[in-house]
């Protein structure tokens, strides 16, 4: 799933916990920031359009070539712009860019022309342009490498060495994959 790419880069084990807790009431494990981020996506998921422009929201997408599936946030039909929304963007992480790349490949394989990629920060109403994958070959290679790492990942061999990530993870209290003892 496309939505797992950013999570995998943050910590592959978080995907396991996300799936484990999926059926539970999110308020029992989501942080306030995550709850707010979910609320930001509600207008997208309900396909609500306030701009008056011809926009596609939350359509299902798939790429046979890359074995990806998911949903887009929004696609402006007239200018062929694909946008991924985040609650607040402080740093543009590789995972954000890779989500856009995945959506780009799905959309183009499905026959939609995509000329622009952008990230939108909801809290401060900022838009960040992202170059297309072919215009940044080093990031394209990292994207493909990440997909291959996701497919080859073996959770029983994993130890998270970046304790800063663990301290920011909502699943940390239940996790035994860290490389530190407290």
PDB file of C-alpha atoms in Angstrom:
ATOM      1  CA  UNK A   1       0.000   0.000   0.000  1.00  0.00           C
ATOM      2  CA  UNK A   2       1.172   3.473  -0.858  1.00  0.00           C
ATOM      3  CA  UNK A   3       0.337   4.779   2.606  1.00  0.00           C
ATOM      4  CA  UNK A   4       2.862   2.318   4.097  1.00  0.00           C
ATOM      5  CA  UNK A   5       5.866   3.831   2.309  1.00  0.00           C
ATOM      6  CA  UNK A   6       6.352   6.763   4.685  1.00  0.00           C
ATOM      7  CA  UNK A   7       5.599   4.528   7.689  1.00  0.00           C
ATOM      8  CA  UNK A   8       8.175   1.980   6.506  1.00  0.00           C
ATOM      9  CA  UNK A   9      10.869   4.639   6.305  1.00  0.00           C
ATOM     10  CA  UNK A  10       9.960   5.900   9.790  1.00  0.00           C
ATOM     11  CA  UNK A  11       9.918   2.367  11.217  1.00  0.00           C
ATOM     12  CA  UNK A  12       8.891  -0.835   9.439  1.00  0.00           C
ATOM     13  CA  UNK A  13       7.441  -2.265  12.652  1.00  0.00           C
ATOM     14  CA  UNK A  14       4.942   0.613  12.894  1.00  0.00           C
ATOM     15  CA  UNK A  15       3.076  -0.943   9.945  1.00  0.00           C
ATOM     16  CA  UNK A  16       2.647  -4.154  11.948  1.00  0.00           C
ATOM     17  CA  UNK A  17       1.260  -2.250  14.941  1.00  0.00           C
ATOM     18  CA  UNK A  18      -0.964  -0.107  12.734  1.00  0.00           C
ATOM     19  CA  UNK A  19      -2.518  -3.255  11.259  1.00  0.00           C
ATOM     20  CA  UNK A  20      -2.773  -4.874  14.697  1.00  0.00           C
ATOM     21  CA  UNK A  21      -4.634  -1.888  16.166  1.00  0.00           C
ATOM     22  CA  UNK A  22      -6.631  -1.087  13.007  1.00  0.00           C
ATOM     23  CA  UNK A  23      -9.974  -2.409  14.269  1.00  0.00           C
ATOM     24  CA  UNK A  24      -9.673  -0.644  17.634  1.00  0.00           C
ATOM     25  CA  UNK A  25     -11.070   2.788  18.383  1.00  0.00           C
ATOM     26  CA  UNK A  26      -8.311   5.109  17.180  1.00  0.00           C
ATOM     27  CA  UNK A  27      -8.702   7.345  20.241  1.00  0.00           C
ATOM     28  CA  UNK A  28      -7.178   4.558  22.341  1.00  0.00           C
ATOM     29  CA  UNK A  29      -3.808   4.744  20.587  1.00  0.00           C
ATOM     30  CA  UNK A  30      -3.580   7.777  18.264  1.00  0.00           C
ATOM     31  CA  UNK A  31      -1.820  10.922  19.398  1.00  0.00           C
ATOM     32  CA  UNK A  32      -3.587  14.279  19.174  1.00  0.00           C
ATOM     33  CA  UNK A  33      -1.537  15.189  16.084  1.00  0.00           C
ATOM     34  CA  UNK A  34      -2.565  11.970  14.340  1.00  0.00           C
ATOM     35  CA  UNK A  35      -6.225  12.561  15.168  1.00  0.00           C
ATOM     36  CA  UNK A  36      -5.941  16.067  13.714  1.00  0.00           C
ATOM     37  CA  UNK A  37      -4.240  14.677  10.597  1.00  0.00           C
ATOM     38  CA  UNK A  38      -7.086  12.209  10.125  1.00  0.00           C
ATOM     39  CA  UNK A  39      -9.564  15.082  10.328  1.00  0.00           C
ATOM     40  CA  UNK A  40      -7.671  16.933   7.579  1.00  0.00           C
ATOM     41  CA  UNK A  41      -8.214  13.960   5.260  1.00  0.00           C
ATOM     42  CA  UNK A  42     -11.961  13.720   5.943  1.00  0.00           C
ATOM     43  CA  UNK A  43     -12.814  16.303   3.267  1.00  0.00           C
ATOM     44  CA  UNK A  44     -10.648  14.387   0.800  1.00  0.00           C
ATOM     45  CA  UNK A  45     -12.153  11.019   1.670  1.00  0.00           C
ATOM     46  CA  UNK A  46     -15.667  12.446   1.345  1.00  0.00           C
ATOM     47  CA  UNK A  47     -14.614  13.909  -2.035  1.00  0.00           C
ATOM     48  CA  UNK A  48     -15.646  17.413  -0.979  1.00  0.00           C
ATOM     49  CA  UNK A  49     -14.481  20.141  -3.361  1.00  0.00           C
ATOM     50  CA  UNK A  50     -14.460  23.739  -2.205  1.00  0.00           C
ATOM     51  CA  UNK A  51     -12.257  25.204  -4.952  1.00  0.00           C
ATOM     52  CA  UNK A  52     -14.716  25.064  -7.836  1.00  0.00           C
ATOM     53  CA  UNK A  53     -11.968  23.566 -10.019  1.00  0.00           C
ATOM     54  CA  UNK A  54     -12.383  20.160 -11.610  1.00  0.00           C
ATOM     55  CA  UNK A  55     -10.640  17.968  -9.067  1.00  0.00           C
ATOM     56  CA  UNK A  56     -10.532  14.241  -8.448  1.00  0.00           C
ATOM     57  CA  UNK A  57     -10.402  13.257  -4.774  1.00  0.00           C
ATOM     58  CA  UNK A  58      -9.603   9.958  -3.091  1.00  0.00           C
ATOM     59  CA  UNK A  59      -9.756   7.814  -6.214  1.00  0.00           C
ATOM     60  CA  UNK A  60      -8.415   4.273  -6.047  1.00  0.00           C
ATOM     61  CA  UNK A  61      -5.152   3.840  -7.935  1.00  0.00           C
ATOM     62  CA  UNK A  62      -2.971   0.892  -8.897  1.00  0.00           C
ATOM     63  CA  UNK A  63       0.348   0.185 -10.597  1.00  0.00           C
ATOM     64  CA  UNK A  64       0.976  -3.286 -11.940  1.00  0.00           C
ATOM     65  CA  UNK A  65       4.610  -2.437 -12.723  1.00  0.00           C
ATOM     66  CA  UNK A  66       5.433  -1.443  -9.137  1.00  0.00           C
ATOM     67  CA  UNK A  67       2.823  -3.575  -7.364  1.00  0.00           C
ATOM     68  CA  UNK A  68       1.293  -0.556  -5.648  1.00  0.00           C
ATOM     69  CA  UNK A  69      -2.242   0.341  -4.680  1.00  0.00           C
ATOM     70  CA  UNK A  70      -3.830   3.115  -2.710  1.00  0.00           C
ATOM     71  CA  UNK A  71      -5.694   6.375  -3.068  1.00  0.00           C
ATOM     72  CA  UNK A  72      -4.671   9.831  -4.140  1.00  0.00           C
ATOM     73  CA  UNK A  73      -5.491  12.918  -2.099  1.00  0.00           C
ATOM     74  CA  UNK A  74      -6.272  15.187  -5.048  1.00  0.00           C
ATOM     75  CA  UNK A  75      -5.653  15.615  -8.763  1.00  0.00           C
ATOM     76  CA  UNK A  76      -6.402  18.892 -10.549  1.00  0.00           C
ATOM     77  CA  UNK A  77      -7.619  17.768 -13.957  1.00  0.00           C
ATOM     78  CA  UNK A  78      -7.017  21.000 -15.897  1.00  0.00           C
ATOM     79  CA  UNK A  79      -3.346  21.383 -14.960  1.00  0.00           C
ATOM     80  CA  UNK A  80      -2.606  17.673 -14.362  1.00  0.00           C
ATOM     81  CA  UNK A  81      -1.362  18.333 -10.817  1.00  0.00           C
ATOM     82  CA  UNK A  82      -1.196  15.562  -8.225  1.00  0.00           C
ATOM     83  CA  UNK A  83      -1.174  16.719  -4.587  1.00  0.00           C
ATOM     84  CA  UNK A  84      -0.507  14.880  -1.335  1.00  0.00           C
ATOM     85  CA  UNK A  85      -1.854  16.614   1.782  1.00  0.00           C
ATOM     86  CA  UNK A  86      -0.221  16.582   5.190  1.00  0.00           C
ATOM     87  CA  UNK A  87      -1.439  18.240   8.359  1.00  0.00           C
ATOM     88  CA  UNK A  88       1.734  20.300   8.769  1.00  0.00           C
ATOM     89  CA  UNK A  89       4.931  20.056   6.793  1.00  0.00           C
ATOM     90  CA  UNK A  90       8.011  21.220   8.665  1.00  0.00           C
ATOM     91  CA  UNK A  91      10.484  19.019   6.801  1.00  0.00           C
ATOM     92  CA  UNK A  92       9.955  17.365   3.431  1.00  0.00           C
ATOM     93  CA  UNK A  93      10.865  13.773   4.223  1.00  0.00           C
ATOM     94  CA  UNK A  94      11.793  11.199   1.589  1.00  0.00           C
ATOM     95  CA  UNK A  95       8.663   9.266   2.563  1.00  0.00           C
ATOM     96  CA  UNK A  96       6.445  12.183   1.521  1.00  0.00           C
ATOM     97  CA  UNK A  97       8.191  12.384  -1.855  1.00  0.00           C
ATOM     98  CA  UNK A  98       8.023   8.604  -2.314  1.00  0.00           C
ATOM     99  CA  UNK A  99       4.270   8.616  -1.645  1.00  0.00           C
ATOM    100  CA  UNK A 100       3.918  11.172  -4.445  1.00  0.00           C
ATOM    101  CA  UNK A 101       6.153   9.089  -6.726  1.00  0.00           C
ATOM    102  CA  UNK A 102       3.993   6.021  -6.055  1.00  0.00           C
ATOM    103  CA  UNK A 103       0.815   7.967  -6.795  1.00  0.00           C
ATOM    104  CA  UNK A 104       2.447   9.423  -9.921  1.00  0.00           C
ATOM    105  CA  UNK A 105       3.348   5.974 -11.274  1.00  0.00           C
ATOM    106  CA  UNK A 106      -0.120   4.621 -10.534  1.00  0.00           C
ATOM    107  CA  UNK A 107      -1.856   7.579 -12.158  1.00  0.00           C
ATOM    108  CA  UNK A 108       0.304   7.577 -15.293  1.00  0.00           C
ATOM    109  CA  UNK A 109      -0.024   3.803 -15.673  1.00  0.00           C
ATOM    110  CA  UNK A 110      -3.799   4.245 -15.428  1.00  0.00           C
ATOM    111  CA  UNK A 111      -3.690   6.806 -18.249  1.00  0.00           C
ATOM    112  CA  UNK A 112      -3.848  10.102 -16.338  1.00  0.00           C
ATOM    113  CA  UNK A 113      -1.328  12.709 -17.446  1.00  0.00           C
ATOM    114  CA  UNK A 114       0.647  14.097 -14.491  1.00  0.00           C
ATOM    115  CA  UNK A 115       2.710  17.218 -15.131  1.00  0.00           C
ATOM    116  CA  UNK A 116       3.094  18.538 -11.580  1.00  0.00           C
ATOM    117  CA  UNK A 117       3.586  17.043  -8.133  1.00  0.00           C
ATOM    118  CA  UNK A 118       3.018  18.970  -4.931  1.00  0.00           C
ATOM    119  CA  UNK A 119       2.802  18.597  -1.191  1.00  0.00           C
ATOM    120  CA  UNK A 120       0.260  20.695   0.676  1.00  0.00           C
ATOM    121  CA  UNK A 121       0.646  21.688   4.323  1.00  0.00           C
ATOM    122  CA  UNK A 122      -2.861  22.147   5.718  1.00  0.00           C
ATOM    123  CA  UNK A 123      -2.041  24.020   8.951  1.00  0.00           C
ATOM    124  CA  UNK A 124      -0.113  26.835   7.303  1.00  0.00           C
ATOM    125  CA  UNK A 125      -1.681  26.642   3.820  1.00  0.00           C
ATOM    126  CA  UNK A 126       1.680  26.172   2.086  1.00  0.00           C
ATOM    127  CA  UNK A 127       2.275  24.283  -1.118  1.00  0.00           C
ATOM    128  CA  UNK A 128       5.614  22.719  -1.992  1.00  0.00           C
ATOM    129  CA  UNK A 129       6.437  21.705  -5.550  1.00  0.00           C
ATOM    130  CA  UNK A 130       8.153  18.368  -6.062  1.00  0.00           C
ATOM    131  CA  UNK A 131       9.994  17.460  -9.237  1.00  0.00           C
ATOM    132  CA  UNK A 132       8.818  14.467 -11.259  1.00  0.00           C
ATOM    133  CA  UNK A 133      10.717  11.193 -10.680  1.00  0.00           C
ATOM    134  CA  UNK A 134      12.558  11.297 -14.020  1.00  0.00           C
ATOM    135  CA  UNK A 135      13.832  14.792 -13.144  1.00  0.00           C
ATOM    136  CA  UNK A 136      15.559  13.502  -9.996  1.00  0.00           C
ATOM    137  CA  UNK A 137      17.128  10.121 -10.790  1.00  0.00           C
ATOM    138  CA  UNK A 138      18.824   9.753  -7.390  1.00  0.00           C
ATOM    139  CA  UNK A 139      15.462   9.999  -5.594  1.00  0.00           C
ATOM    140  CA  UNK A 140      13.858   7.674  -8.138  1.00  0.00           C
ATOM    141  CA  UNK A 141      16.535   5.076  -7.357  1.00  0.00           C
ATOM    142  CA  UNK A 142      15.994   5.518  -3.593  1.00  0.00           C
ATOM    143  CA  UNK A 143      12.248   5.098  -4.168  1.00  0.00           C
ATOM    144  CA  UNK A 144      12.715   1.812  -6.051  1.00  0.00           C
ATOM    145  CA  UNK A 145      15.252   0.625  -3.445  1.00  0.00           C
ATOM    146  CA  UNK A 146      12.725   1.397  -0.686  1.00  0.00           C
ATOM    147  CA  UNK A 147      10.012  -0.621  -2.448  1.00  0.00           C
ATOM    148  CA  UNK A 148      12.445  -3.545  -2.743  1.00  0.00           C
ATOM    149  CA  UNK A 149      13.389  -3.225   0.951  1.00  0.00           C
ATOM    150  CA  UNK A 150       9.702  -3.250   1.890  1.00  0.00           C
ATOM    151  CA  UNK A 151       9.128  -6.462  -0.057  1.00  0.00           C
ATOM    152  CA  UNK A 152      12.202  -8.166   1.431  1.00  0.00           C
ATOM    153  CA  UNK A 153      11.669  -6.951   5.023  1.00  0.00           C
ATOM    154  CA  UNK A 154      11.898  -9.592   7.748  1.00  0.00           C
ATOM    155  CA  UNK A 155      10.534  -8.269  11.014  1.00  0.00           C
ATOM    156  CA  UNK A 156      12.181 -10.947  13.161  1.00  0.00           C
ATOM    157  CA  UNK A 157      15.629  -9.679  12.073  1.00  0.00           C
ATOM    158  CA  UNK A 158      14.890  -5.988  12.654  1.00  0.00           C
ATOM    159  CA  UNK A 159      16.168  -3.779  15.471  1.00  0.00           C
ATOM    160  CA  UNK A 160      15.410  -0.054  15.428  1.00  0.00           C
ATOM    161  CA  UNK A 161      18.699   1.701  16.162  1.00  0.00           C
ATOM    162  CA  UNK A 162      17.313   5.242  15.919  1.00  0.00           C
ATOM    163  CA  UNK A 163      15.955   5.733  19.427  1.00  0.00           C
ATOM    164  CA  UNK A 164      14.727   9.245  18.565  1.00  0.00           C
ATOM    165  CA  UNK A 165      12.174   7.616  16.257  1.00  0.00           C
ATOM    166  CA  UNK A 166      11.129   5.238  19.025  1.00  0.00           C
ATOM    167  CA  UNK A 167      10.556   8.087  21.454  1.00  0.00           C
ATOM    168  CA  UNK A 168       8.202   9.752  18.938  1.00  0.00           C
ATOM    169  CA  UNK A 169       6.311   6.565  18.082  1.00  0.00           C
ATOM    170  CA  UNK A 170       2.829   5.968  19.490  1.00  0.00           C
ATOM    171  CA  UNK A 171       3.491   2.221  19.459  1.00  0.00           C
ATOM    172  CA  UNK A 172       6.719   2.421  21.493  1.00  0.00           C
ATOM    173  CA  UNK A 173       5.176   1.175  24.769  1.00  0.00           C
ATOM    174  CA  UNK A 174       4.147  -2.082  23.061  1.00  0.00           C
ATOM    175  CA  UNK A 175       7.285  -2.488  20.956  1.00  0.00           C
ATOM    176  CA  UNK A 176      10.259  -4.754  21.625  1.00  0.00           C
ATOM    177  CA  UNK A 177      12.181  -3.898  18.452  1.00  0.00           C
ATOM    178  CA  UNK A 178      14.267  -1.068  19.876  1.00  0.00           C
ATOM    179  CA  UNK A 179      17.990  -1.225  20.425  1.00  0.00           C
ATOM    180  CA  UNK A 180      17.910   0.427  23.847  1.00  0.00           C
ATOM    181  CA  UNK A 181      16.851  -0.521  27.332  1.00  0.00           C
ATOM    182  CA  UNK A 182      15.152   1.817  29.779  1.00  0.00           C
TER     183      UNK A 182
END
